[in-house]
C-alpha cells in the first residue's frame, strides 16, 4: 500500500489485492490489448492500401479504428504495469492526462459513430445525392469536427473534475482514473460546474443517440421496401455491425456515467467499465470484418503470398514519408 498522505496522486485499487490474481489480470489484459492493437492496425492498413475501400464508409471506419487503438491505450497499458509491479499508485499529472484522453477519445467515438450512421442513411435513403453529400471535403471536415469536439469535451471534464475539492483518502476503486469513481471522492456533489457539465454531457449524448435512432428508423424502413432479398442482405451486412457497436458502447457507458454515484464500490463497476473500455476496441475489428465481404476480400488479398512483397514495399515507403 502506497503512503498517499505524502503524495498528491491516487491509488487505483484494480481488481484484486492477491498477487496471483494481479498477474492473471495483467496477462489477460495484455492478450486483449495485443488483439485490439493487431485488429485495429490491420483495418487501418487494409483500408489505407486497398483503393477499393477508399469510400466514405471505410474512411470513417479507419478513423474509428484509430480512435479504438488510442482509446484502449489510455487505460490498459497503465493497468498492466500496475498489476505487474503490484503498485496501483498513479500521479496527479498522469491521472489528469488519463481523464483528458479518455473523455476526449470516448466523446470522439460517440461522434464518429453518429457520423457513420448518417453516412449509411445518406447512402441508402438518398443514393442519388450521396456523392454530393458525402464528398471528400465533407468527410474530412466531419472527421476534423469529431476530433475537435472530443478534445474540447476532454478539456472541460479534466478542468472541472480536478478543480473540485476532494475529501478523505484518494483511493479509486477502478483500474483507471474513472470520472464517476473520482466523484465519490468529492466533498460535495452539488457544484454548479459539475451540474452544468453533467447536463451538457447528457444532452450531447442524447442528441447523438436520437440522431442514430432516427437514421436507422429511416434506413430500416427503406431496406424493407427493397424487393430483392440479396439487396436487403447486402445492406444489413453493412448496417447491423455498426448498430451492434453503437448499442453495446452507448448502453454500457450510459449505465456507468448516468447513474448516481454511491459511496460503496461494487464488482459491477469494474465489470461495466470493461464493457465500455476494453471490449469495444477489441471486438470492433472482428465485428466489422466478419460481416463485411469487401473487408474480408481485402484482407485475403493483402495477406496473400502474391501481394505481400508489394504491401511491404508500400508500408516501407509510407514509414519513410
Steps between C-alpha positions, in 0.01 A plus 500: 500500500636837396516776762268755337530753777839608367394492135253692289399209279241225527492131579329281241366192677455295183343155508672329792766529769615140452826471306394199292180671389695816415732298274199328340331836442818637342531201264134515396519873438827457308346241267189716452711809433713320241187369327351851492822650364533231233138520388479878481841540336398237246182690412687831472765339277250318277283808444807717435658262246192366319366763257165319476434598861560872446137596562337705778382193694851351521656842553293538817567138597874568478465793740283289731779241510753775572281627784462147637874445487565823692205446736615161629859628524396766752399258777614142435884539485498696827284234661731222377805680640329561836401132530847371409669736747237443769471877542181685413635850556441754222626857518272802476638599159454147365144492630416838343641386166317170523167671568558749217589241236239251621213751480633655178527166321169367640321818386667478160390137469136591570528780243658279231233233556237771447671613180519139380127452556429814295732371227298175481177703496625715212624196304180297538222759522646767270720309253465757219642778721752284688811599304413867539408475868798286605769640271865478615498856635188436709650178638823675599310782669282250688804313631673825601184606686490160675857533630457866603171429681662211686797714600278779633290250696810344655638843589178608674474177700863508609486868597175476696549160667847587630387839631257333742626471861561140607437358846630185662744247361588525132408140426327422170325164477581455133792400279520853355404857592128459440296821529197347682734339752691825548175683574464276804808674643349847461402689815166588342301390194321833475754709312343721233783411260438129559127537434560706185757254370273202570210674323719585201638146472157340536336730247780449247488122536119512473518703178746249351281210608184656353685571173614138479153365581329725242759405236440129554122537505523654154757243389293198606181643353684543168666158514173319561366647175787350298348217290821301467596276792864524391482879512354495850772259616772723358364808676455318831859368481631859512243643743456231766867496614490877548169480686637229731813705577294812573256315727771317692723804557228752587302268729803402708642854516157650566434267792832592661496876443131586542430317823540683830833446678488304824748470782531122471708330233375188324620237259243629250696825469805306382296274272320785325822698465647204307191497277566854374880531533644164393244293311386749229852582369578127494178378337442783250758372247352149521141623466569723202720242325285189540180663370660694215584317177713786365714506816543121495601507133748783564648314797543181297660695218740683731605179676541300180851394399484694175408827668728488807821625328314794342331588831833492682647744248196729539528493880873577486428796273226622741732484802778680310257783427 
